[in-house]
Amino acid sequence: MEAAILAASQNYPIVPLGGGQAYTYGTAGFRMKAELLAPVCFRVGLLAFLRSAFMNSQTIGVMVTASHNPAPDNGVKIVDPMGEMLEQDWEKYATALVNAATDQELVKIFNRIASELKINLKLPTKVICGRDTRPSGPKLVAALADALVATNTEFINYGWLTTPQLHYLVRATNTEGNPLSYGKVSEDGYYEKLADAFIRAMNGRKINGTLTVDCANGIGAPKLIKFLKFLPQDKVNFVVKVVNDNVVKPDVLNLNCGADFVKTKQRAPPSPEPVPGGRSCSFDGDADRLIYYWTDAEKRFSMLDGDRISSLAALFFGSLVEGAGLKDELRIGVVQTAYANGASTAYISQHLKLPVICTPTGVKHLHHVAQNFDIGIYFEANGHGTVLFSPDALSALKTTAPQSPAQKDCLDILLALSDLINQTVGDAISDMLLVEVILAHKIWTLSDWAMTYTDLPNRLVRIEVGDKDLFKTTDAERRLSRPQGAQDEIDNEVKKFKNARSFARASGTENACRVYAEAATRSEANELAERVARIIERYGNQ
Ligand code: G16
């Protein structure tokens, strides 16, 4: 195997980043300009082999995507056997392999990891892979495949997939034929599972009006169109208009459209022009984020982001669990990040009386905390999230004998939702269906939904600095521990505004820092964000 790795590796010399910088496994794997990524993908292939052997021959997933990033970027991340993000303890092995300066050093590190973790390199291993619509994808998958050939790993390339579909397939593969089976091991199996659960969860309710879905000119478009074909129109009246679905012209991916655009610019994509009063939502480039919005007759824009989805889900699950007679048995909790609007946190904790926990950015952090609840709801404000059901919750839903038709309905709907919601990772298609189910049950428009609480005005700014790695955070990213003095200056500015909060952190997916600010009025939130941005610029360019 060693010789095969050495020979194959010669085709993928790693490109030094310069300036003493190292490749890092960031918020969602390795992400950068696509031209640097083939050697990274080759080495990620070696790690996927090691992970599969370490996990006793279970199948490992590799997703090639840069999600919300611009078209010239790409990225690669590893998916663990139950469809979760790579265990964080293993990120250091990914980083060590990718940063090996020579082929010989690479093999040395590969052997060191294998011996440190006592990995049996002779075990059968299997990796499955998917990619988004970026033109750089096939070359990167070829690099991954070369590493898998060198390590005798069985490999299935599923081609175009949304990120959550790959997560689904990994879990379905590893649970096939056992009592925990997650679904059929095929893309169609994913659609069948969602379509069936959607109809059960609707329980005869009607959807009001057309939903326009902006797919960011990414993979979500062809996959959503495919999903809709699995919905029997006689059982559900779901009218969807798919827009921004151009996957032929690479440059338009995430350009002036998509969930990240809508969330950061706080406006609807300019094209197609939104129909006043119409219900719209946006996916991101790999269809794992979702944001809802509408514009009124005066073209005023209102947005329902990840915090809104999470509070809507918390409200609905709270009432279903109560209706199912399981209020004292099942613990519901919500997980957010520092970006969550303060009004959403107050609504969930004070009005819904549910516990809220704050973690650092990245679904890998939120997911694990949500697993501590029976029903763990986690969403980042950017629209990335899902709802997790514990094994105890599933068994209570299956074994509770209903005492009334209403209680039976609640139990049936909860079980249907546990199938509808992707249990592995945030999934824009599945989350969109969840929102549609809730709105249909409550007979709510988007403006009814928005009335549950009033968001504090907020602003998110992206700042390019000389060295973003100078910025280190603490307290779930709410404070900067480095560079020294920066946090004091931020605190000083925050003090000058009413009901204000602000923080800064280095992005783990882009070469930039992000600043978030909220305050009592829009102009104050804008002003505070600008002031903090200037502090970050000054410290980051020293
Ligand atoms: C990824 C992560 C998200 C995270 C986002 C932004 O999303 O999966 O959890 O919120 O990056 O992270 P950062 O602020 O560190 O750049 P996606 O949709 O790009 O995969």
Coordinates of C-alpha atoms and ligand atoms in Angstrom, one line a residue:
M1 CA 0.0 0.0 0.0
E2 CA 2.9 2.3 0.9
A3 CA 4.4 2.1 -2.6
A4 CA 1.0 2.7 -4.2
I5 CA 0.3 5.8 -2.1
L6 CA 3.8 7.1 -2.9
A7 CA 3.4 6.6 -6.6
A8 CA -0.1 8.1 -6.7
S9 CA 0.9 11.0 -4.5
Q10 CA 3.5 12.2 -7.1
N11 CA 0.6 13.4 -9.2
Y12 CA -0.6 15.6 -6.4
P13 CA 2.1 17.8 -5.0
I14 CA 0.7 20.0 -2.2
V15 CA 0.9 23.7 -3.0
P16 CA 2.5 25.7 -0.1
L17 CA 0.2 28.5 1.0
G18 CA 3.1 30.9 1.8
G19 CA 3.4 33.4 4.6
G20 CA 3.8 30.5 7.1
Q21 CA 0.1 29.6 6.7
A22 CA -1.1 26.0 7.0
Y23 CA -4.2 24.3 5.5
T24 CA -6.8 23.9 8.2
Y25 CA -9.9 21.8 8.5
G26 CA -12.3 24.8 9.1
T27 CA -16.0 25.2 9.9
A28 CA -17.0 22.8 7.2
G29 CA -13.8 21.0 6.1
F30 CA -11.1 22.4 3.7
R31 CA -12.3 25.3 1.6
M32 CA -10.3 27.5 -0.8
K33 CA -9.7 28.4 -4.4
A34 CA -10.4 25.2 -6.4
E35 CA -7.0 25.2 -8.1
L36 CA -5.3 24.4 -4.8
L37 CA -7.6 21.6 -3.9
A38 CA -6.7 18.5 -5.9
P39 CA -3.8 17.5 -3.6
V40 CA -6.0 18.2 -0.6
C41 CA -8.7 15.9 -1.9
F42 CA -6.1 13.2 -2.6
R43 CA -5.0 13.4 1.0
V44 CA -8.6 13.6 2.3
G45 CA -9.1 10.3 0.4
L46 CA -6.3 8.7 2.5
L47 CA -7.9 9.9 5.7
A48 CA -11.3 8.6 4.6
F49 CA -9.7 5.2 4.1
L50 CA -8.1 5.4 7.6
R51 CA -11.5 6.5 9.1
S52 CA -13.4 3.6 7.4
A53 CA -10.8 1.0 8.6
F54 CA -10.9 2.6 12.1
M55 CA -14.7 2.4 12.2
N56 CA -14.6 -1.3 11.4
S57 CA -15.2 -1.1 7.7
Q58 CA -18.2 1.2 7.9
T59 CA -18.7 3.5 4.9
I60 CA -17.4 7.0 5.1
G61 CA -18.7 9.9 3.0
V62 CA -16.7 12.6 1.2
M63 CA -18.6 15.7 -0.1
V64 CA -16.9 18.1 -2.6
T65 CA -18.6 21.5 -2.2
A66 CA -17.9 25.1 -1.3
S67 CA -21.6 25.6 -0.5
H68 CA -22.3 29.3 -0.2
N69 CA -18.9 30.4 -1.4
P70 CA -18.4 31.9 -4.9
A71 CA -18.1 29.7 -7.9
P72 CA -14.2 29.6 -8.2
D73 CA -13.9 28.2 -4.7
N74 CA -14.4 24.6 -3.8
G75 CA -14.1 22.4 -0.7
V76 CA -14.0 18.9 0.7
K77 CA -15.3 17.5 3.9
I78 CA -15.7 14.0 5.5
V79 CA -19.0 12.5 6.7
D80 CA -19.0 10.0 9.5
P81 CA -20.9 6.7 9.5
M82 CA -24.1 8.0 11.0
G83 CA -24.2 10.9 8.5
E84 CA -22.6 13.3 11.0
M85 CA -19.7 15.6 10.5
L86 CA -16.2 14.1 11.0
E87 CA -15.5 13.6 14.7
Q88 CA -13.6 16.7 15.8
D89 CA -10.7 14.7 17.3
W90 CA -9.9 13.5 13.8
E91 CA -9.6 17.0 12.3
K92 CA -6.0 17.1 13.5
Y93 CA -5.2 14.0 11.5
A94 CA -6.8 15.6 8.4
T95 CA -4.7 18.7 8.9
A96 CA -1.5 16.7 9.5
L97 CA -1.9 14.7 6.3
V98 CA -2.8 17.7 4.1
N99 CA 0.1 19.8 5.4
A100 CA 2.8 17.1 4.8
A101 CA 5.5 18.8 2.7
T102 CA 6.6 15.8 0.7
D103 CA 5.3 12.4 -0.5
Q104 CA 7.7 10.7 1.9
E105 CA 6.4 12.8 4.8
L106 CA 2.9 12.1 3.8
V107 CA 3.4 8.3 4.0
K108 CA 5.2 8.7 7.3
I109 CA 2.3 10.6 8.8
F110 CA -0.2 8.1 7.3
N111 CA 1.7 5.3 9.0
R112 CA 2.0 7.2 12.3
I113 CA -1.8 7.8 12.4
A114 CA -2.4 4.1 11.6
S115 CA -0.1 2.9 14.4
E116 CA -1.2 5.6 16.9
L117 CA -4.9 4.5 16.5
K118 CA -4.0 0.8 16.0
I119 CA -5.8 0.7 12.7
N120 CA -5.9 -2.6 10.8
L121 CA -5.0 -1.5 7.3
K122 CA -6.1 -4.9 5.9
L123 CA -9.8 -4.4 6.7
P124 CA -12.1 -3.8 3.8
T125 CA -13.0 -0.2 3.5
K126 CA -15.6 1.8 1.6
V127 CA -16.1 5.5 0.7
I128 CA -19.0 7.2 -1.1
C129 CA -18.8 10.7 -2.6
G130 CA -21.0 13.4 -3.9
R131 CA -20.3 16.9 -5.4
D132 CA -22.1 20.1 -6.1
T133 CA -22.4 21.7 -9.6
R134 CA -19.0 23.5 -9.6
P135 CA -17.0 22.8 -12.7
S136 CA -13.9 22.0 -10.6
G137 CA -15.7 19.1 -9.0
P138 CA -14.9 16.2 -11.4
K139 CA -11.1 16.8 -11.2
L140 CA -11.3 16.9 -7.4
V141 CA -13.3 13.7 -7.3
A142 CA -10.7 12.1 -9.6
A143 CA -7.9 13.0 -7.1
L144 CA -10.0 11.5 -4.3
A145 CA -10.5 8.4 -6.3
D146 CA -6.8 8.0 -6.9
A147 CA -6.2 7.8 -3.2
L148 CA -8.9 5.3 -2.8
V149 CA -7.5 3.1 -5.6
A150 CA -4.1 3.3 -3.9
T151 CA -5.6 2.1 -0.6
N152 CA -7.8 -0.6 -2.2
T153 CA -11.0 1.1 -1.0
E154 CA -14.4 0.4 -2.5
F155 CA -15.6 3.6 -3.9
I156 CA -19.0 4.8 -5.2
N157 CA -19.2 8.2 -6.9
Y158 CA -22.8 9.4 -6.8
G159 CA -21.9 12.5 -8.9
W160 CA -24.2 15.5 -8.3
L161 CA -25.9 15.5 -4.9
T162 CA -26.9 18.1 -2.3
T163 CA -24.7 17.9 0.8
P164 CA -27.6 16.6 2.9
Q165 CA -28.3 13.9 0.4
L166 CA -24.8 12.6 0.7
H167 CA -25.2 12.6 4.5
Y168 CA -28.4 10.6 4.1
L169 CA -26.8 8.1 1.8
V170 CA -23.9 7.5 4.2
R171 CA -26.3 6.7 7.1
A172 CA -28.6 4.7 4.9
T173 CA -25.6 2.6 3.7
N174 CA -24.3 1.9 7.2
T175 CA -27.8 1.0 8.6
E176 CA -29.0 -1.0 5.6
G177 CA -30.8 -4.2 6.6
N178 CA -30.7 -3.5 10.3
P179 CA -33.5 -2.4 12.7
L180 CA -32.1 1.2 12.6
S181 CA -32.3 1.3 8.8
Y182 CA -32.4 5.0 7.7
G183 CA -34.0 4.4 4.3
K184 CA -33.2 2.9 0.9
V185 CA -29.6 3.3 -0.3
S186 CA -30.3 5.5 -3.3
E187 CA -31.1 9.0 -4.2
D188 CA -34.6 7.9 -5.1
G189 CA -34.9 6.4 -1.6
Y190 CA -34.2 9.8 -0.2
Y191 CA -37.1 11.4 -2.2
E192 CA -39.5 8.5 -1.4
K193 CA -38.8 8.8 2.3
L194 CA -39.4 12.6 2.3
A195 CA -42.5 12.4 0.1
D196 CA -44.1 9.8 2.2
A197 CA -43.3 11.6 5.5
F198 CA -44.5 14.9 4.1
I199 CA -47.9 13.5 3.3
R200 CA -48.2 11.8 6.7
A201 CA -47.1 15.0 8.5
M202 CA -49.6 17.1 6.5
N203 CA -52.4 14.9 7.8
G204 CA -54.9 16.2 5.3
R205 CA -54.0 20.0 5.8
K206 CA -53.9 22.3 2.8
I207 CA -51.0 24.5 1.6
N208 CA -52.0 28.0 0.8
G209 CA -50.6 29.6 -2.4
T210 CA -47.5 29.1 -4.5
L211 CA -44.0 28.8 -2.9
T212 CA -41.2 30.4 -5.0
V213 CA -37.9 28.6 -4.3
D214 CA -34.6 30.4 -5.2
C215 CA -32.0 27.6 -5.6
A216 CA -28.9 29.9 -5.8
N217 CA -28.3 28.5 -9.3
G218 CA -26.9 25.4 -7.5
I219 CA -27.5 21.7 -7.0
G220 CA -30.7 22.3 -5.1
A221 CA -32.6 23.2 -8.3
P222 CA -32.4 19.8 -10.2
K223 CA -32.8 17.9 -6.9
L224 CA -35.9 19.8 -5.8
I225 CA -37.4 19.4 -9.3
K226 CA -36.7 15.7 -9.0
F227 CA -38.2 15.5 -5.5
L228 CA -41.4 17.2 -6.6
K229 CA -42.0 14.3 -9.1
F230 CA -42.3 12.0 -6.1
L231 CA -45.2 13.9 -4.5
P232 CA -48.5 12.5 -5.6
Q233 CA -50.5 15.7 -6.5
D234 CA -53.8 14.0 -5.6
K235 CA -52.6 13.7 -2.0
V236 CA -51.0 17.2 -1.5
N237 CA -51.5 20.5 -3.3
F238 CA -48.0 21.8 -3.1
V239 CA -47.3 24.3 -5.9
V240 CA -43.7 25.2 -6.2
K241 CA -42.0 27.6 -8.6
V242 CA -38.3 26.9 -8.9
V243 CA -36.2 30.0 -9.8
N244 CA -32.5 30.7 -10.1
D245 CA -32.0 27.2 -11.4
N246 CA -29.2 27.8 -13.9
V247 CA -26.6 25.1 -13.3
V248 CA -25.2 25.3 -16.8
K249 CA -23.5 28.7 -16.4
P250 CA -20.9 28.2 -13.6
D251 CA -20.3 31.9 -12.8
V252 CA -23.9 32.5 -11.6
L253 CA -23.7 30.1 -8.6
N254 CA -24.6 32.0 -5.4
L255 CA -24.4 35.2 -7.4
N256 CA -27.0 37.8 -6.3
C257 CA -29.2 35.0 -5.1
G258 CA -29.3 32.2 -2.6
A259 CA -29.7 32.0 1.2
D260 CA -26.4 33.7 2.0
F261 CA -27.1 36.7 -0.2
V262 CA -30.6 37.1 1.3
K263 CA -29.4 36.8 4.9
T264 CA -26.3 39.0 4.6
K265 CA -27.9 41.7 2.3
Q266 CA -31.3 41.5 4.0
R267 CA -33.1 41.7 0.7
A268 CA -34.7 39.5 -1.9
P269 CA -32.6 38.4 -4.9
P270 CA -33.1 41.0 -7.6
S271 CA -34.1 38.4 -10.1
P272 CA -36.8 37.3 -10.6
E273 CA -38.5 40.3 -9.2
P274 CA -40.5 39.1 -6.1
V275 CA -44.3 39.1 -6.4
P276 CA -45.7 41.3 -3.6
G277 CA -47.2 39.2 -0.9
G278 CA -45.9 35.9 -2.4
R279 CA -44.2 33.3 -0.2
S280 CA -40.5 32.8 -1.1
C281 CA -37.5 30.9 0.2
S282 CA -33.8 30.6 -0.8
F283 CA -31.4 27.6 -0.6
D284 CA -27.7 28.0 -0.7
G285 CA -25.3 26.5 -3.3
D286 CA -25.4 22.9 -1.8
A287 CA -28.9 23.1 -0.4
D288 CA -28.2 22.8 3.2
R289 CA -29.5 26.3 4.2
L290 CA -32.9 27.8 4.0
I291 CA -34.3 31.4 4.5
Y292 CA -37.9 32.4 4.0
Y293 CA -39.1 36.0 3.0
W294 CA -41.7 38.1 1.3
T295 CA -42.1 41.7 0.1
D296 CA -45.2 43.7 0.5
A297 CA -47.0 45.9 -2.0
E298 CA -44.6 48.8 -1.1
K299 CA -41.7 46.5 -1.8
R300 CA -40.8 46.3 1.9
F301 CA -38.8 43.2 2.6
S302 CA -39.3 40.8 5.6
M303 CA -37.1 37.9 6.3
L304 CA -37.6 34.7 8.3
D305 CA -34.2 33.3 8.9
G306 CA -32.8 30.3 10.8
D307 CA -33.7 31.8 14.2
R308 CA -37.3 32.1 13.0
I309 CA -37.3 28.5 11.7
S310 CA -36.0 27.3 15.0
S311 CA -38.5 29.2 17.1
L312 CA -41.4 28.1 14.8
A313 CA -40.2 24.5 15.2
A314 CA -39.9 24.9 19.0
L315 CA -43.4 26.3 19.2
F316 CA -44.9 23.5 17.0
F317 CA -43.0 20.6 18.7
G318 CA -43.9 22.0 22.1
S319 CA -47.6 21.8 21.3
L320 CA -47.4 18.4 19.6
V321 CA -45.5 16.9 22.5
E322 CA -48.0 18.3 24.9
G323 CA -50.9 17.0 22.8
A324 CA -49.2 13.6 22.7
G325 CA -49.2 13.5 26.5
L326 CA -45.4 13.4 26.6
K327 CA -44.6 16.8 28.0
D328 CA -43.1 15.4 31.2
E329 CA -41.2 12.7 29.4
L330 CA -39.5 14.4 26.5
R331 CA -37.1 17.2 27.0
I332 CA -37.1 19.8 24.1
G333 CA -34.2 22.2 23.8
V334 CA -32.9 24.7 21.3
V335 CA -29.3 25.3 20.2
Q336 CA -28.1 28.5 18.7
T337 CA -24.9 30.4 18.0
A338 CA -23.8 34.0 18.9
Y339 CA -25.4 35.1 15.6
A340 CA -28.9 34.3 16.9
N341 CA -31.0 37.4 17.2
G342 CA -31.5 38.3 20.9
A343 CA -35.2 38.6 20.4
S344 CA -35.4 34.9 19.3
T345 CA -33.4 33.7 22.3
A346 CA -35.8 35.7 24.6
Y347 CA -38.9 34.3 22.8
I348 CA -37.7 30.7 23.1
S349 CA -36.5 30.9 26.7
Q350 CA -39.1 33.3 28.2
H351 CA -42.2 32.7 26.1
L352 CA -41.9 29.1 25.1
K353 CA -40.0 28.3 28.4
L354 CA -37.5 26.0 26.6
P355 CA -33.7 25.8 27.4
V356 CA -31.5 27.6 24.9
I357 CA -27.7 26.7 24.6
C358 CA -25.2 28.8 22.6
T359 CA -22.3 27.0 20.8
P360 CA -19.5 28.2 18.4
T361 CA -20.4 28.5 14.7
G362 CA -20.6 25.4 12.7
V363 CA -23.3 22.7 12.6
K364 CA -20.6 20.3 13.9
H365 CA -20.8 22.1 17.2
L366 CA -24.6 22.6 17.4
H367 CA -25.4 19.0 16.3
H368 CA -23.6 17.4 19.3
V369 CA -25.2 19.6 21.8
A370 CA -28.7 19.1 20.3
Q371 CA -28.2 15.3 20.8
N372 CA -28.4 15.8 24.6
F373 CA -32.2 16.6 24.3
D374 CA -35.0 14.2 23.4
I375 CA -36.0 16.7 20.7
G376 CA -33.0 18.9 20.0
I377 CA -33.8 21.8 17.7
Y378 CA -30.7 23.5 16.2
F379 CA -30.5 26.3 13.6
E380 CA -27.9 28.9 12.8
A381 CA -29.2 32.3 12.0
N382 CA -28.0 31.7 8.4
G383 CA -30.6 29.0 7.9
H384 CA -28.5 25.9 8.5
G385 CA -30.0 23.4 10.9
T386 CA -32.3 20.5 11.7
V387 CA -34.2 18.8 14.5
L388 CA -32.9 15.7 16.2
F389 CA -34.9 12.9 17.9
S390 CA -33.3 10.8 20.5
P391 CA -33.8 7.0 20.5
D392 CA -35.8 7.4 23.7
A393 CA -38.1 10.0 22.0
L394 CA -38.6 7.7 19.0
S395 CA -39.4 4.8 21.2
A396 CA -41.9 6.9 23.3
L397 CA -43.6 8.0 20.1
K398 CA -43.9 4.4 18.9
T399 CA -45.0 2.8 22.2
T400 CA -47.4 5.4 23.7
A401 CA -51.0 4.1 23.5
P402 CA -53.2 7.1 22.5
Q403 CA -56.2 7.8 24.7
S404 CA -58.0 10.0 22.1
P405 CA -58.0 10.6 18.4
A406 CA -56.4 14.0 19.0
Q407 CA -53.5 12.4 20.9
K408 CA -53.1 9.8 18.1
D409 CA -52.9 12.6 15.6
C410 CA -50.1 14.3 17.6
L411 CA -48.2 11.0 17.9
D412 CA -48.6 10.3 14.2
I413 CA -47.5 13.7 13.2
L414 CA -44.4 13.7 15.5
L415 CA -43.4 10.3 14.0
A416 CA -43.9 11.6 10.5
L417 CA -41.8 14.6 11.3
S418 CA -39.0 12.4 12.6
D419 CA -38.8 10.9 9.1
L420 CA -39.3 14.1 7.3
I421 CA -36.5 16.0 9.1
N422 CA -33.0 15.0 8.0
Q423 CA -31.5 13.5 11.2
T424 CA -28.0 13.8 9.9
V425 CA -27.5 17.5 9.1
G426 CA -29.3 20.7 8.0
D427 CA -31.2 20.1 4.8
A428 CA -32.9 22.9 2.9
I429 CA -35.4 20.6 1.1
S430 CA -36.4 18.8 4.2
D431 CA -36.5 22.0 6.4
M432 CA -38.6 23.7 3.8
L433 CA -41.1 20.8 3.9
L434 CA -41.1 21.1 7.7
V435 CA -41.9 24.8 7.5
E436 CA -44.7 24.2 5.0
V437 CA -46.2 21.5 7.3
I438 CA -46.2 23.8 10.3
L439 CA -47.7 26.8 8.4
A440 CA -50.4 24.5 6.9
H441 CA -51.3 23.1 10.4
K442 CA -51.4 26.6 11.9
I443 CA -53.1 28.1 8.8
W444 CA -50.4 30.9 9.0
T445 CA -49.1 33.2 6.4
L446 CA -45.5 34.4 6.6
S447 CA -46.7 37.6 8.2
D448 CA -48.5 35.6 10.9
W449 CA -45.3 33.7 11.5
A450 CA -43.3 37.0 11.7
M451 CA -45.6 38.3 14.4
T452 CA -44.5 35.8 17.0
Y453 CA -41.8 38.3 18.1
T454 CA -40.0 41.4 16.7
D455 CA -36.3 41.0 15.7
L456 CA -33.8 43.4 17.1
P457 CA -32.3 45.3 14.2
N458 CA -29.0 43.7 13.2
R459 CA -26.2 43.8 10.7
L460 CA -23.7 41.3 9.6
V461 CA -20.5 42.6 7.9
R462 CA -17.7 40.7 6.1
I463 CA -14.2 42.2 6.4
E464 CA -11.1 41.1 4.5
V465 CA -8.0 41.5 6.6
G466 CA -4.3 40.7 6.2
D467 CA -4.4 37.8 8.6
K468 CA -7.7 36.5 9.9
D469 CA -5.9 33.9 12.0
L470 CA -4.8 36.7 14.4
F471 CA -8.4 36.7 15.7
K472 CA -9.1 34.1 18.4
T473 CA -12.4 33.8 20.3
T474 CA -13.7 32.6 23.7
D475 CA -17.2 32.3 25.3
A476 CA -18.8 30.5 22.3
E477 CA -17.3 33.1 20.0
R478 CA -18.9 36.0 21.8
R479 CA -15.6 37.6 22.8
L480 CA -12.2 38.0 21.3
S481 CA -9.3 36.7 23.3
R482 CA -6.8 37.9 20.7
P483 CA -5.5 40.3 19.5
Q484 CA -5.0 41.9 22.8
G485 CA -7.0 45.1 23.3
A486 CA -9.5 44.5 20.4
Q487 CA -12.3 43.2 22.7
D488 CA -11.9 46.2 25.1
E489 CA -12.4 48.5 22.1
I490 CA -15.5 46.6 21.0
D491 CA -16.9 46.7 24.5
N492 CA -16.3 50.5 24.5
E493 CA -18.3 50.9 21.4
V494 CA -21.2 48.6 22.4
K495 CA -21.6 50.6 25.6
K496 CA -22.6 53.7 23.6
F497 CA -25.7 52.0 22.1
K498 CA -29.0 50.9 23.5
N499 CA -29.8 47.2 23.8
A500 CA -26.7 46.6 21.9
R501 CA -24.5 43.5 21.3
S502 CA -21.6 43.0 18.9
F503 CA -18.9 40.4 18.3
A504 CA -16.3 39.6 15.7
R505 CA -14.7 36.3 14.6
A506 CA -12.6 34.8 11.8
S507 CA -14.7 32.9 9.3
G508 CA -13.9 29.2 9.0
T509 CA -15.0 29.0 5.3
E510 CA -13.7 32.2 3.8
N511 CA -10.6 34.3 4.0
A512 CA -12.3 37.0 6.0
C513 CA -13.6 38.1 9.4
R514 CA -17.3 38.6 10.3
V515 CA -18.8 41.2 12.5
Y516 CA -22.3 41.0 13.9
A517 CA -24.1 43.8 15.7
E518 CA -27.6 44.3 17.0
A519 CA -29.1 47.4 18.7
A520 CA -32.4 49.1 19.4
T521 CA -32.7 50.7 16.0
R522 CA -31.6 49.9 12.5
S523 CA -29.4 53.0 12.2
E524 CA -27.7 52.2 15.6
A525 CA -27.1 48.5 14.5
N526 CA -25.5 49.7 11.3
E527 CA -23.4 52.3 13.0
L528 CA -22.2 49.9 15.7
A529 CA -21.3 47.2 13.0
E530 CA -19.3 49.8 11.0
R531 CA -17.4 50.9 14.1
V532 CA -16.6 47.4 15.2
A533 CA -15.6 46.6 11.5
R534 CA -13.1 49.4 11.6
I535 CA -11.6 48.1 14.8
I536 CA -11.2 44.6 13.2
E537 CA -9.7 46.2 10.0
R538 CA -7.2 48.0 12.1
Y539 CA -6.1 45.0 14.2
G540 CA -6.2 42.6 11.2
N541 CA -3.9 44.7 9.0
Q542 CA -1.2 45.6 11.5
Ligands
G16_1 C1 -20.7 26.4 6.7 C2 -21.0 25.7 8.0 C3 -22.0 26.5 8.8 C4 -21.5 27.9 9.1 C5 -21.1 28.5 7.7 C6 -20.3 29.8 7.9 O1 -21.9 26.5 6.0 O2 -21.5 24.4 7.7 O3 -22.3 25.8 10.0 O4 -22.4 28.7 9.7 O5 -20.2 27.7 7.0 O6 -19.2 29.6 8.7 P1 -18.1 30.7 8.9 O7 -18.7 31.9 9.5 O8 -17.0 30.0 9.8 O9 -17.5 31.0 7.5 P2 -22.0 26.2 4.5 O10 -23.4 26.4 4.1 O11 -21.1 27.2 3.8 O12 -21.4 24.8 4.3

